[in-house]
Every structure is written in C-alpha cells, then in structure tokens.
N, CA, C and O atoms as a DFTB+ gen file, in Angstrom:
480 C
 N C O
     1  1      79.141     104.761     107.880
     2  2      80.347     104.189     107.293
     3  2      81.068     105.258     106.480
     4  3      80.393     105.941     105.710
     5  1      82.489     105.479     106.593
     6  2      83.375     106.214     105.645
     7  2      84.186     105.586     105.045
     8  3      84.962     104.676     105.335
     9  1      83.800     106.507     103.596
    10  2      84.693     105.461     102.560
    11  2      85.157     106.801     102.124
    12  3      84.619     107.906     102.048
    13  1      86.914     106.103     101.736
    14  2      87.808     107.489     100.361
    15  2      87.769     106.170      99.742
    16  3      87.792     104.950      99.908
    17  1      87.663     107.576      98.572
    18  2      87.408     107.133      96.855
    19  2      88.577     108.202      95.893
    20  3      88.657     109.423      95.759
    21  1      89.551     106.783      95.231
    22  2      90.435     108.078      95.107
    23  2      90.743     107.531      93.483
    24  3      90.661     106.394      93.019
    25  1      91.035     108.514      92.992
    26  2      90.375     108.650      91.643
    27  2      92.134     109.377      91.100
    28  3      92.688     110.116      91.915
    29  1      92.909     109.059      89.628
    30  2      93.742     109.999      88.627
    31  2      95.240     109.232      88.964
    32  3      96.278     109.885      89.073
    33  1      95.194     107.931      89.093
    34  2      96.125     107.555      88.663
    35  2      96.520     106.415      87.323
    36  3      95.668     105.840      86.646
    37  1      97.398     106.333      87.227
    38  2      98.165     105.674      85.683
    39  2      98.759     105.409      85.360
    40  3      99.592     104.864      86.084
    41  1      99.014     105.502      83.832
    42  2     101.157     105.368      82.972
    43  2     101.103     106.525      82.859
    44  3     100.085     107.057      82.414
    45  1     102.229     107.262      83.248
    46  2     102.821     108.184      82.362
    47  2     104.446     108.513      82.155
    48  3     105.274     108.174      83.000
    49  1     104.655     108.932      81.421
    50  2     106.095     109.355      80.912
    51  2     107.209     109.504      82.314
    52  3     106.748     109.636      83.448
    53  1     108.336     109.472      82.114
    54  2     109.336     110.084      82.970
    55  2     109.364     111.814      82.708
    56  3     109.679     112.183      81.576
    57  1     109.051     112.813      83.703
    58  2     109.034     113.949      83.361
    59  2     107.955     114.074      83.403
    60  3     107.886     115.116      84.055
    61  1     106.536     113.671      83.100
    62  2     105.639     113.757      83.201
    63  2     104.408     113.908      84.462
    64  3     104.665     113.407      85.556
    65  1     103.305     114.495      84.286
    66  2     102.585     115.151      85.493
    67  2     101.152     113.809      85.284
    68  3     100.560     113.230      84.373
    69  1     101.167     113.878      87.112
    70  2      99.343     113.396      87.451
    71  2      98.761     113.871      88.580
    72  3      99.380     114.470      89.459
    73  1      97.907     113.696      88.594
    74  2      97.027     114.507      90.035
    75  2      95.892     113.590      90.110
    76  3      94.939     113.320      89.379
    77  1      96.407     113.137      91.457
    78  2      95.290     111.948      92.159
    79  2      94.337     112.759      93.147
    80  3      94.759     113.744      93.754
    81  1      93.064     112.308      93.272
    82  2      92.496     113.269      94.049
    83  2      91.237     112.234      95.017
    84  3      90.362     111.683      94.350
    85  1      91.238     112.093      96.146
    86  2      90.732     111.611      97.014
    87  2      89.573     111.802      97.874
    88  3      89.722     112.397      98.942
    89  1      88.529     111.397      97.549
    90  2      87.018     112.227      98.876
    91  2      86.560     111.363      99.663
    92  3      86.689     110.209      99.255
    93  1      86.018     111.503     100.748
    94  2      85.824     111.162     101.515
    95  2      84.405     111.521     101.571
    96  3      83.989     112.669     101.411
    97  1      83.398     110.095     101.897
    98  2      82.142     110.012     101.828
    99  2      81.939     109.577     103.236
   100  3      82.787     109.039     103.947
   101  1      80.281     109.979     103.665
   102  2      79.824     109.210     104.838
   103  2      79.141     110.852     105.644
   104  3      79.142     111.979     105.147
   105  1      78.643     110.424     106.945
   106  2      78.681     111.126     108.011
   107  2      79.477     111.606     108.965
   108  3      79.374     111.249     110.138
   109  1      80.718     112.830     108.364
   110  2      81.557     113.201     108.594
   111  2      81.559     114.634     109.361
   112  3      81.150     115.647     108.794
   113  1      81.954     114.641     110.433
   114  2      81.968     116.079     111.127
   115  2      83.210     116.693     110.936
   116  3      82.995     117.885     110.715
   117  1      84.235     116.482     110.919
   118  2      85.692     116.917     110.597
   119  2      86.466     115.527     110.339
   120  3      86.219     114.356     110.630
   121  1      87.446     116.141     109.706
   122  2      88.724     115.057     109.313
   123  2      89.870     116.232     109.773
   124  3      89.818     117.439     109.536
   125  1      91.258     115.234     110.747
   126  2      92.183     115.917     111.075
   127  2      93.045     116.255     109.888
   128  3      93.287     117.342     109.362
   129  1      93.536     114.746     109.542
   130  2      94.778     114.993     108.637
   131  2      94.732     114.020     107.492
   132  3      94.747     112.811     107.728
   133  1      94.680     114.442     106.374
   134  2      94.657     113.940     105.260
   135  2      95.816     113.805     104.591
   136  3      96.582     114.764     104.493
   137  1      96.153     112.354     103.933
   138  2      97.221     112.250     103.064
   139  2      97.271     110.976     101.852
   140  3      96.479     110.245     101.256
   141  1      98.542     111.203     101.913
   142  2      98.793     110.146     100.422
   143  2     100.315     109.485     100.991
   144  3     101.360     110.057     101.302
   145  1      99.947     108.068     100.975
   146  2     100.815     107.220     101.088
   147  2     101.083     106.570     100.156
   148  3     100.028     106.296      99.585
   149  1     102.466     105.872      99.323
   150  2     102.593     104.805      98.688
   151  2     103.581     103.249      98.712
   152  3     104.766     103.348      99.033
   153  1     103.249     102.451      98.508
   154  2     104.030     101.243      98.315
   155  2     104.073     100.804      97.001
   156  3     103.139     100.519      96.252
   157  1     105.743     100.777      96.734
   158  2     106.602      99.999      96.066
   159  2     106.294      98.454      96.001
   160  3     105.942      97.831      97.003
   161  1     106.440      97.910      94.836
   162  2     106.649      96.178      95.016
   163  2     107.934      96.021      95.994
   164  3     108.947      96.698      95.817
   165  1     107.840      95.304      96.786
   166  2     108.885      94.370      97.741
   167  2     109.744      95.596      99.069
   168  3     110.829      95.541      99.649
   169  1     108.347      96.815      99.109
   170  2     109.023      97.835      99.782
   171  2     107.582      98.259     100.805
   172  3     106.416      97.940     100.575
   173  1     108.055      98.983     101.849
   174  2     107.479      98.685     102.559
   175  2     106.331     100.897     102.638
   176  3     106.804     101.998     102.359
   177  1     104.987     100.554     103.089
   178  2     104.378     101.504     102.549
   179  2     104.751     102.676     103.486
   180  3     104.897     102.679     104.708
   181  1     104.887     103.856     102.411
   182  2     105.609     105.228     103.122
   183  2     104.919     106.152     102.837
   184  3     104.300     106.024     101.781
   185  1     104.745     107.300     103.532
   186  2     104.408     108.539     103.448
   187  2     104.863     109.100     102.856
   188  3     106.091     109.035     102.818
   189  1     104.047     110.140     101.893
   190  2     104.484     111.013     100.555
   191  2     104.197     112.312     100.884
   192  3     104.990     113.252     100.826
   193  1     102.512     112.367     101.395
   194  2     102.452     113.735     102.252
   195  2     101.438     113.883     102.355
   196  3     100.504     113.338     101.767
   197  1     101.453     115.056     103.530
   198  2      99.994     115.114     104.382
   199  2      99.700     116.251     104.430
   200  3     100.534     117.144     104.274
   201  1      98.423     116.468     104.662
   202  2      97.618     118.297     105.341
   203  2      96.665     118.080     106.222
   204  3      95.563     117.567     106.026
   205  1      97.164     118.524     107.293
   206  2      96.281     119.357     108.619
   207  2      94.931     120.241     108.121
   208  3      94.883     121.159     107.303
   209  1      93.965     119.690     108.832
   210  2      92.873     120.599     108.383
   211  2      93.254     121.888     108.853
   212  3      92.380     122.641     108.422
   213  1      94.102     122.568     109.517
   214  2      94.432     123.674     108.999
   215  2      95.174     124.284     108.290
   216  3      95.412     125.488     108.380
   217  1      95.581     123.596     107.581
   218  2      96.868     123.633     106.069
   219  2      98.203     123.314     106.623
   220  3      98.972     124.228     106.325
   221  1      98.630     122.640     107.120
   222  2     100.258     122.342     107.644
   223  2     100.393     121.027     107.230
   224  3      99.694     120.041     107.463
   225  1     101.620     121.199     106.442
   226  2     101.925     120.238     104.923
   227  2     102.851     119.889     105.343
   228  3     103.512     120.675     106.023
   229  1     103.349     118.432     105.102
   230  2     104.387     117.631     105.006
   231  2     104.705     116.910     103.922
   232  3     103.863     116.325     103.241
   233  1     105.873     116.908     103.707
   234  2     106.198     115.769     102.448
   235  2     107.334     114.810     102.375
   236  3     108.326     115.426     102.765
   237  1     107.562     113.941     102.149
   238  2     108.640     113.114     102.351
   239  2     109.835     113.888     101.555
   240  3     109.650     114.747     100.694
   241  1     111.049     113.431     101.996
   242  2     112.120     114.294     101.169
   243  2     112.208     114.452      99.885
   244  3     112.447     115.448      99.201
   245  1     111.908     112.957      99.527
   246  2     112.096     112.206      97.714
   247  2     110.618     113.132      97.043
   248  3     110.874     113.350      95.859
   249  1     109.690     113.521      97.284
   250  2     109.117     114.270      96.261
   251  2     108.488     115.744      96.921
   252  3     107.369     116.241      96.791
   253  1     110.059     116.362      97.910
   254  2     109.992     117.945      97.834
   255  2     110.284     118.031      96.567
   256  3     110.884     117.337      95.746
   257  1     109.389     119.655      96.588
   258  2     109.650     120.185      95.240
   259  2     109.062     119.656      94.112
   260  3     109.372     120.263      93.088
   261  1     108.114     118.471      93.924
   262  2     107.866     117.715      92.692
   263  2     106.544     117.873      92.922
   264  3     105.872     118.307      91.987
   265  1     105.793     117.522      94.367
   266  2     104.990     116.752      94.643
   267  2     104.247     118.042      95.376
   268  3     104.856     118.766      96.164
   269  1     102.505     118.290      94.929
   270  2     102.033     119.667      96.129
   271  2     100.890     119.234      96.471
   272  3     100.093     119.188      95.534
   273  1     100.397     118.806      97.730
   274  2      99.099     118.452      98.163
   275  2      98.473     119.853      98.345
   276  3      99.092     120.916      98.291
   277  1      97.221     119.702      98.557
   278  2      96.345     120.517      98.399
   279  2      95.011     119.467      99.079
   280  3      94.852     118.254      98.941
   281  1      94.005     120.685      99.997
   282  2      92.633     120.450     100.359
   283  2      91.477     120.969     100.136
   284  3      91.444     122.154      99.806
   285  1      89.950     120.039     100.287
   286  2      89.127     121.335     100.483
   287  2      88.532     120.951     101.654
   288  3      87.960     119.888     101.417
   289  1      88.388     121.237     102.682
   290  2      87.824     121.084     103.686
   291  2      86.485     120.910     103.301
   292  3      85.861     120.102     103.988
   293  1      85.858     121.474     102.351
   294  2      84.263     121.849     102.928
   295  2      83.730     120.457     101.849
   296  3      82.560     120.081     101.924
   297  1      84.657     119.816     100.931
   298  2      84.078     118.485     100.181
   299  2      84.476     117.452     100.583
   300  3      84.041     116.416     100.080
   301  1      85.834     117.402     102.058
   302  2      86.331     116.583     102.406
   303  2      87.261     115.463     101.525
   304  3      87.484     114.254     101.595
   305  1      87.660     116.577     100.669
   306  2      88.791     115.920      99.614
   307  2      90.004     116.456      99.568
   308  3      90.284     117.636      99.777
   309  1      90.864     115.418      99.239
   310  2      92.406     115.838      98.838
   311  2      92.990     115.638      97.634
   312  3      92.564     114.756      96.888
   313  1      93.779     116.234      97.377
   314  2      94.659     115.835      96.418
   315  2      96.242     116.276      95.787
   316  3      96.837     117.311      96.087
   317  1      96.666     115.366      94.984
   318  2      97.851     115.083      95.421
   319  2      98.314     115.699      93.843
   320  3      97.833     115.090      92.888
   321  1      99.240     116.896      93.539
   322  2      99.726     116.868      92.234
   323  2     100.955     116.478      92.468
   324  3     101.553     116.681      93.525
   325  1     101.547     115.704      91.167
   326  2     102.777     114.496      90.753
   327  2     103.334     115.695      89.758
   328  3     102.787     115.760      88.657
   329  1     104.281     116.560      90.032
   330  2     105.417     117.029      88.901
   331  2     106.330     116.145      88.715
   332  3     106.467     115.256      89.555
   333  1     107.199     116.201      87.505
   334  2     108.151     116.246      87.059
   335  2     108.345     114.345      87.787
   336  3     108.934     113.904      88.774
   337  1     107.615     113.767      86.819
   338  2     107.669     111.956      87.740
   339  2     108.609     111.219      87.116
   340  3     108.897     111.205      85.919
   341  1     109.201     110.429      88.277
   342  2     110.202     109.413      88.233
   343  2     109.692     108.186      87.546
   344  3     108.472     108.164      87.390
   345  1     110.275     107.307      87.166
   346  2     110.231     105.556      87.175
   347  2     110.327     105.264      88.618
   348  3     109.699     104.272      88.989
   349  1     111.070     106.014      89.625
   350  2     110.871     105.289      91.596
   351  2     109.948     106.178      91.763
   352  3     110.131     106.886      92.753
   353  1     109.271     106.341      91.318
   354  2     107.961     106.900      91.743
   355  2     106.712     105.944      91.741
   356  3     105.806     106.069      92.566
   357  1     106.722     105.129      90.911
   358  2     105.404     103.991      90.227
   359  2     105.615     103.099      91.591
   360  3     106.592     102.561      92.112
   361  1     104.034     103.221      91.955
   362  2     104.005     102.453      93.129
   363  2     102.308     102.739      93.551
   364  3     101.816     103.835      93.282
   365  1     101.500     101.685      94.210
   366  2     100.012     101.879      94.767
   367  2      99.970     103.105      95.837
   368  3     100.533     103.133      96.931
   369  1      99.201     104.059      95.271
   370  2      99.231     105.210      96.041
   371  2      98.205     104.931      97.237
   372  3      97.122     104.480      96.865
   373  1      98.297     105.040      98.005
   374  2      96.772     105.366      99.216
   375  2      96.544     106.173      99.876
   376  3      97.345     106.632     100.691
   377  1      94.832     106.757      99.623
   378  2      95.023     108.083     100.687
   379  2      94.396     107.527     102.047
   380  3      93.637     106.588     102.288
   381  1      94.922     108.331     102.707
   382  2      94.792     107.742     104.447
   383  2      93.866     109.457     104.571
   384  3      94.081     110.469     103.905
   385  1      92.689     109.201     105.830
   386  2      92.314     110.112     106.510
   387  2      92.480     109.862     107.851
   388  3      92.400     108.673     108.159
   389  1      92.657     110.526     108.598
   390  2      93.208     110.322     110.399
   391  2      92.435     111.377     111.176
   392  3      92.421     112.531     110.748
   393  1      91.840     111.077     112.205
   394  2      91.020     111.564     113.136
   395  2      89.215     112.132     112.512
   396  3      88.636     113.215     112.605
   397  1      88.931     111.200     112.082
   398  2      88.150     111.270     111.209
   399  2      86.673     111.114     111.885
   400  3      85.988     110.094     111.813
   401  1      86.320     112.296     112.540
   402  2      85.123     112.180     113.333
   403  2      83.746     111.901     113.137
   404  3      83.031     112.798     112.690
   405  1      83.236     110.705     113.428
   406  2      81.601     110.717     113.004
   407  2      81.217     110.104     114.206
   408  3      81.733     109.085     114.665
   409  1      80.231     110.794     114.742
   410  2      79.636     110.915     116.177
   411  2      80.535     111.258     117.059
   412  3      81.072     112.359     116.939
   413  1      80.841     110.510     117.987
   414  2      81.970     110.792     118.968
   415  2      82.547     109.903     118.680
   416  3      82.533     109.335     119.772
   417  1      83.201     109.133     117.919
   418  2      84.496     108.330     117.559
   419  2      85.205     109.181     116.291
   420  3      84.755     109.808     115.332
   421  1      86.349     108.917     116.719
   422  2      87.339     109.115     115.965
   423  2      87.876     108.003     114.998
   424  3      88.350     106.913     115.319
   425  1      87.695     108.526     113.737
   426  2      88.691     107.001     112.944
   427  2      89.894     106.937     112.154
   428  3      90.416     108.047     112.045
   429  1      90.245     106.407     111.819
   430  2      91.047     106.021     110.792
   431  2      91.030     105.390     109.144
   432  3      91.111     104.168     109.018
   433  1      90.944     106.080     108.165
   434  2      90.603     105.558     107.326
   435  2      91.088     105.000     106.215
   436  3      91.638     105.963     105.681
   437  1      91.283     103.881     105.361
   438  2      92.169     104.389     104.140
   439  2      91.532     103.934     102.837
   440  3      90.671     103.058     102.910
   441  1      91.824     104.374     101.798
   442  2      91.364     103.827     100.134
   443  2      91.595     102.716     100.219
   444  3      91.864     101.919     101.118
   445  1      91.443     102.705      98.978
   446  2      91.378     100.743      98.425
   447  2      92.963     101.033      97.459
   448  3      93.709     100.055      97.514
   449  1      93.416     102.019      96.771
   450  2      94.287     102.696      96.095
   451  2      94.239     102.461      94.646
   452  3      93.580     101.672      93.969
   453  1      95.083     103.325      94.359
   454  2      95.387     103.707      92.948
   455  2      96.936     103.648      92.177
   456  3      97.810     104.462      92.475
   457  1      97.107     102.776      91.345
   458  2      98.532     102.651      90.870
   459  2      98.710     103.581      89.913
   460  3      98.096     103.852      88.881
   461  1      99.864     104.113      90.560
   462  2     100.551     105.171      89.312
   463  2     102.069     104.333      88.549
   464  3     102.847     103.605      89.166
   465  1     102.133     104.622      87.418
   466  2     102.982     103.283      86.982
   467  2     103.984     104.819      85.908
   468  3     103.411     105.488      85.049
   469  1     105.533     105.015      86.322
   470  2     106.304     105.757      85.493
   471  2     106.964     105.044      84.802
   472  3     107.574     104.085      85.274
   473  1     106.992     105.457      83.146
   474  2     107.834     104.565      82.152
   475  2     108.672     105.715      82.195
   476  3     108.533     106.936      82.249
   477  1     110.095     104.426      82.128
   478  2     111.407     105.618      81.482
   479  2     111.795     105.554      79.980
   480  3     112.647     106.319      79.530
C-alpha cells in the first residue's frame, strides 16, 4: 500500500512564506511525477505544480515566480515552497504522485491534504 503524508500547512499573513512537504511511503520502485494540487471552496481542484523524476517543472501561471517545487528522489518526497502568499491562495492543498510503480502496476496516488489559509 502507498500512502503521501503531507505535512507544513496553515494561517499565514498576506506576503508571507510556507513550505508544504509531501513523502511518499510503501513499496515503491520509482514515482514518475510528483505534485501539488489545490481546491478553493466552491472551485474546482487545479494544478499548482509538478516535477518529473527527472526535474522538469511546471507551474500554473497564478503562482509563477512565487511558488518553487523541489524533489528528492531517493526519500520519495516533494515539496512545495509558498513565496510572497495571497488571500486567493488559501485553499486544501493535495499532493498527487503519478506513475507510481510497485511491482508491475503503476498507480496513482493522492494525500488526504493540507489547508493553507491566507489572511489579508
């Protein structure tokens, strides 16, 4: 069984920094692509950004420049640093893992999540 366990979210300020960070437990031979998704109340859940186990990064438009994922391959964790945070930022974060190999299946995985909540 694989479980992410994702851990560093909260309140914090407008302007203010967090770093959520995500691992992935179990009998794991590789993970493709790791990321961080979030949903808004009454909005529907979106991609924030991802990394290729060989480092090829994506990020949604709304937090270029704010927002820098980062991996470690060899602990099977991610994580996500939050610069310079909005109030439309506060929303249940989730990290998703994709192609997530244990034996010969491939899976799909995601957290249970973590709310990050911005006061203005």
């Amino acid at each position: 069984q694989v479980q992410l366990v994702e851990s560093g979210g909260g309140l914090v300020q407008a302007g203010g920094s967090l770093r959520l960070s995500c691992a992935a437990s179990g009998t794991i031979f590789s993970i493709n692509t790791m990321g961080w998704y979030r949903q808004a109340p009454g909005k529907q859940r979106e991609l924030v950004a991802g990394v290729t186990s060989g480092g090829r990064k994506n990020y949604a438009d709304s937090v270029k420049g704010r927002f820098t994922i980062s991996r470690d391959n060899a602990k099977n964790t991610v994580y996500l640093q939050m610069n310079s945070l909005k109030p439309e930022d506060t929303a249940v974060y989730y990290c998703n893992a994709d192609g997530v190999a244990v034996g010969v299946r491939l899976l799909e995985v995601w957290g249970q999540g973590t709310l990050v909540t911005v006061s203005s």
